[in-house]
GROMACS .gro file of N, CA and C in nm:
model
  219
    1GLY      N    1   3.083  -5.742  -6.762
    1GLY     CA    2   3.049  -5.670  -6.642
    1GLY      C    3   2.914  -5.712  -6.587
    2LEU      N    4   2.810  -5.701  -6.667
    2LEU     CA    5   2.677  -5.736  -6.618
    2LEU      C    6   2.661  -5.886  -6.603
    3VAL      N    7   2.728  -5.962  -6.686
    3VAL     CA    8   2.724  -6.107  -6.674
    3VAL      C    9   2.781  -6.150  -6.540
    4LEU      N   10   2.879  -6.077  -6.492
    4LEU     CA   11   2.942  -6.107  -6.364
    4LEU      C   12   2.876  -6.035  -6.248
    5SER      N   13   2.763  -5.972  -6.273
    5SER     CA   14   2.692  -5.893  -6.171
    5SER      C   15   2.782  -5.785  -6.112
    6CYS      N   16   2.851  -5.717  -6.201
    6CYS     CA   17   2.943  -5.611  -6.159
    6CYS      C   18   2.912  -5.486  -6.242
    7PRO      N   19   2.810  -5.410  -6.203
    7PRO     CA   20   2.770  -5.295  -6.283
    7PRO      C   21   2.880  -5.189  -6.298
    8ARG      N   22   2.966  -5.175  -6.198
    8ARG     CA   23   3.075  -5.076  -6.210
    8ARG      C   24   3.171  -5.114  -6.322
    9LEU      N   25   3.197  -5.242  -6.337
    9LEU     CA   26   3.282  -5.289  -6.445
    9LEU      C   27   3.215  -5.262  -6.580
   10ALA      N   28   3.087  -5.286  -6.589
   10ALA     CA   29   3.013  -5.261  -6.713
   10ALA      C   30   3.018  -5.114  -6.750
   11VAL      N   31   3.001  -5.026  -6.653
   11VAL     CA   32   3.007  -4.882  -6.678
   11VAL      C   33   3.147  -4.842  -6.723
   12ALA      N   34   3.249  -4.895  -6.657
   12ALA     CA   35   3.387  -4.863  -6.693
   12ALA      C   36   3.417  -4.909  -6.836
   13ALA      N   37   3.371  -5.028  -6.872
   13ALA     CA   38   3.393  -5.079  -7.007
   13ALA      C   39   3.320  -4.994  -7.110
   14ARG      N   40   3.197  -4.957  -7.081
   14ARG     CA   41   3.119  -4.872  -7.172
   14ARG      C   42   3.187  -4.738  -7.191
   15ASN      N   43   3.238  -4.679  -7.084
   15ASN     CA   44   3.308  -4.550  -7.094
   15ASN      C   45   3.436  -4.563  -7.175
   16TYR      N   46   3.508  -4.672  -7.155
   16TYR     CA   47   3.632  -4.696  -7.231
   16TYR      C   48   3.601  -4.701  -7.381
   17ILE      N   49   3.497  -4.775  -7.416
   17ILE     CA   50   3.458  -4.787  -7.556
   17ILE      C   51   3.412  -4.652  -7.611
   18ALA      N   52   3.334  -4.578  -7.536
   18ALA     CA   53   3.284  -4.448  -7.581
   18ALA      C   54   3.399  -4.351  -7.605
   19ASP      N   55   3.499  -4.355  -7.519
   19ASP     CA   56   3.614  -4.265  -7.534
   19ASP      C   57   3.703  -4.302  -7.652
   20ARG      N   58   3.701  -4.428  -7.691
   20ARG     CA   59   3.792  -4.476  -7.796
   20ARG      C   60   3.717  -4.529  -7.919
   21PHE      N   61   3.597  -4.480  -7.939
   21PHE     CA   62   3.513  -4.529  -8.048
   21PHE      C   63   3.583  -4.519  -8.183
   22GLU      N   64   3.650  -4.407  -8.208
   22GLU     CA   65   3.712  -4.385  -8.339
   22GLU      C   66   3.822  -4.486  -8.368
   23LEU      N   67   3.882  -4.540  -8.266
   23LEU     CA   68   3.984  -4.644  -8.283
   23LEU      C   69   3.919  -4.783  -8.289
   24LEU      N   70   3.827  -4.808  -8.198
   24LEU     CA   71   3.768  -4.941  -8.185
   24LEU      C   72   3.675  -4.978  -8.300
   25ASN      N   73   3.614  -4.880  -8.364
   25ASN     CA   74   3.521  -4.913  -8.472
   25ASN      C   75   3.593  -4.966  -8.596
   26LYS      N   76   3.723  -4.953  -8.601
   26LYS     CA   77   3.802  -5.003  -8.714
   26LYS      C   78   3.840  -5.150  -8.697
   27ASP      N   79   3.820  -5.201  -8.579
   27ASP     CA   80   3.858  -5.339  -8.549
   27ASP      C   81   3.754  -5.436  -8.605
   28GLU      N   82   3.799  -5.550  -8.651
   28GLU     CA   83   3.711  -5.653  -8.707
   28GLU      C   84   3.606  -5.697  -8.605
   29GLU      N   85   3.641  -5.696  -8.478
   29GLU     CA   86   3.547  -5.738  -8.373
   29GLU      C   87   3.426  -5.645  -8.364
   30PHE      N   88   3.443  -5.518  -8.403
   30PHE     CA   89   3.332  -5.423  -8.403
   30PHE      C   90   3.220  -5.474  -8.493
   31LEU      N   91   3.257  -5.531  -8.606
   31LEU     CA   92   3.158  -5.580  -8.702
   31LEU      C   93   3.082  -5.701  -8.651
   32LYS      N   94   3.133  -5.765  -8.547
   32LYS     CA   95   3.070  -5.885  -8.491
   32LYS      C   96   2.978  -5.854  -8.374
   33LEU      N   97   2.966  -5.728  -8.336
   33LEU     CA   98   2.880  -5.692  -8.224
   33LEU      C   99   2.735  -5.731  -8.253
   34ALA      N  100   2.665  -5.769  -8.149
   34ALA     CA  101   2.520  -5.790  -8.161
   34ALA      C  102   2.453  -5.654  -8.170
   35ALA      N  103   2.335  -5.651  -8.227
   35ALA     CA  104   2.264  -5.524  -8.245
   35ALA      C  105   2.248  -5.450  -8.113
   36HIS      N  106   2.208  -5.521  -8.007
   36HIS     CA  107   2.186  -5.453  -7.879
   36HIS      C  108   2.317  -5.394  -7.824
   37GLU      N  109   2.430  -5.459  -7.852
   37GLU     CA  110   2.559  -5.407  -7.806
   37GLU      C  111   2.594  -5.279  -7.883
   38LEU      N  112   2.575  -5.282  -8.014
   38LEU     CA  113   2.603  -5.163  -8.095
   38LEU      C  114   2.514  -5.047  -8.053
   39PHE      N  115   2.386  -5.073  -8.035
   39PHE     CA  116   2.293  -4.967  -7.997
   39PHE      C  117   2.327  -4.909  -7.860
   40ALA      N  118   2.375  -4.992  -7.770
   40ALA     CA  119   2.416  -4.943  -7.637
   40ALA      C  120   2.535  -4.848  -7.649
   41ILE      N  121   2.625  -4.878  -7.741
   41ILE     CA  122   2.744  -4.794  -7.759
   41ILE      C  123   2.707  -4.661  -7.824
   42ILE      N  124   2.637  -4.666  -7.935
   42ILE     CA  125   2.611  -4.542  -8.010
   42ILE      C  126   2.498  -4.460  -7.949
   43GLY      N  127   2.417  -4.522  -7.865
   43GLY     CA  128   2.305  -4.452  -7.804
   43GLY      C  129   2.340  -4.377  -7.677
   44GLY      N  130   2.460  -4.397  -7.628
   44GLY     CA  131   2.499  -4.333  -7.503
   44GLY      C  132   2.539  -4.188  -7.521
   45ASP      N  133   2.518  -4.111  -7.418
   45ASP     CA  134   2.554  -3.969  -7.421
   45ASP      C  135   2.705  -3.947  -7.416
   46SER      N  136   2.779  -4.048  -7.376
   46SER     CA  137   2.922  -4.030  -7.356
   46SER      C  138   3.006  -4.065  -7.479
   47LEU      N  139   2.941  -4.097  -7.591
   47LEU     CA  140   3.015  -4.131  -7.712
   47LEU      C  141   3.100  -4.012  -7.756
   48ASN      N  142   3.228  -4.037  -7.779
   48ASN     CA  143   3.323  -3.931  -7.808
   48ASN      C  144   3.375  -3.946  -7.951
   49VAL      N  145   3.321  -3.865  -8.043
   49VAL     CA  146   3.366  -3.866  -8.182
   49VAL      C  147   3.381  -3.723  -8.231
   50GLU      N  148   3.476  -3.704  -8.322
   50GLU     CA  149   3.495  -3.570  -8.380
   50GLU      C  150   3.386  -3.538  -8.481
   51ARG      N  151   3.343  -3.640  -8.557
   51ARG     CA  152   3.242  -3.620  -8.660
   51ARG      C  153   3.127  -3.719  -8.640
   52GLU      N  154   3.006  -3.669  -8.641
   52GLU     CA  155   2.889  -3.756  -8.627
   52GLU      C  156   2.878  -3.853  -8.745
   53GLU      N  157   2.932  -3.812  -8.860
   53GLU     CA  158   2.928  -3.897  -8.978
   53GLU      C  159   3.000  -4.029  -8.953
   54LEU      N  160   3.100  -4.026  -8.867
   54LEU     CA  161   3.175  -4.148  -8.836
   54LEU      C  162   3.084  -4.254  -8.773
   55VAL      N  163   2.993  -4.210  -8.690
   55VAL     CA  164   2.899  -4.304  -8.628
   55VAL      C  165   2.810  -4.366  -8.736
   56PHE      N  166   2.759  -4.283  -8.824
   56PHE     CA  167   2.675  -4.332  -8.934
   56PHE      C  168   2.752  -4.431  -9.021
   57GLU      N  169   2.874  -4.394  -9.060
   57GLU     CA  170   2.957  -4.481  -9.144
   57GLU      C  171   2.986  -4.614  -9.074
   58SER      N  172   3.008  -4.609  -8.945
   58SER     CA  173   3.035  -4.730  -8.868
   58SER      C  174   2.914  -4.821  -8.863
   59VAL      N  175   2.797  -4.764  -8.843
   59VAL     CA  176   2.674  -4.843  -8.840
   59VAL      C  177   2.647  -4.905  -8.977
   60MET      N  178   2.672  -4.829  -9.083
   60MET     CA  179   2.652  -4.883  -9.218
   60MET      C  180   2.749  -4.998  -9.246
   61ALA      N  181   2.875  -4.984  -9.204
   61ALA     CA  182   2.973  -5.092  -9.222
   61ALA      C  183   2.930  -5.215  -9.143
   62TRP      N  184   2.880  -5.193  -9.022
   62TRP     CA  185   2.831  -5.303  -8.938
   62TRP      C  186   2.714  -5.374  -9.007
   63ALA      N  187   2.620  -5.297  -9.062
   63ALA     CA  188   2.503  -5.355  -9.128
   63ALA      C  189   2.543  -5.433  -9.253
   64ARG      N  190   2.637  -5.381  -9.330
   64ARG     CA  191   2.681  -5.449  -9.452
   64ARG      C  192   2.757  -5.578  -9.422
   65HIS      N  193   2.815  -5.587  -9.304
   65HIS     CA  194   2.896  -5.705  -9.270
   65HIS      C  195   2.813  -5.834  -9.271
   66ASP      N  196   2.688  -5.826  -9.232
   66ASP     CA  197   2.597  -5.942  -9.233
   66ASP      C  198   2.462  -5.890  -9.281
   67LYS      N  199   2.461  -5.845  -9.405
   67LYS     CA  200   2.348  -5.770  -9.461
   67LYS      C  201   2.213  -5.840  -9.445
   68GLU      N  202   2.205  -5.967  -9.479
   68GLU     CA  203   2.076  -6.036  -9.475
   68GLU      C  204   2.016  -6.037  -9.335
   69LYS      N  205   2.097  -6.063  -9.237
   69LYS     CA  206   2.050  -6.072  -9.099
   69LYS      C  207   2.024  -5.933  -9.041
   70ARG      N  208   2.111  -5.839  -9.067
   70ARG     CA  209   2.106  -5.710  -8.998
   70ARG      C  210   2.009  -5.611  -9.057
   71LEU      N  211   1.973  -5.625  -9.180
   71LEU     CA  212   1.876  -5.533  -9.237
   71LEU      C  213   1.737  -5.558  -9.180
   72LYS      N  214   1.718  -5.673  -9.116
   72LYS     CA  215   1.592  -5.703  -9.049
   72LYS      C  216   1.581  -5.632  -8.915
   73VAL      N  217   1.697  -5.596  -8.856
   73VAL     CA  218   1.700  -5.530  -8.725
   73VAL      C  219   1.650  -5.392  -8.744
   0.00000   0.00000   0.00000
């Protein structure tokens, strides 16, 4: 979205991810997110999860995926 200079697309994509976080965080691609991408997702007010612990567990799984690199973040 932002790469294409289309902020409305970026907002729509962010909202889609926030609404479906519990499904999308199980995907292998979630573990490949850059730190700034992950922080943008979990830092938003629109994140929709039943349990806050799920966000913590997801971040921990993300960090363990590339432990040496990500523990520096």
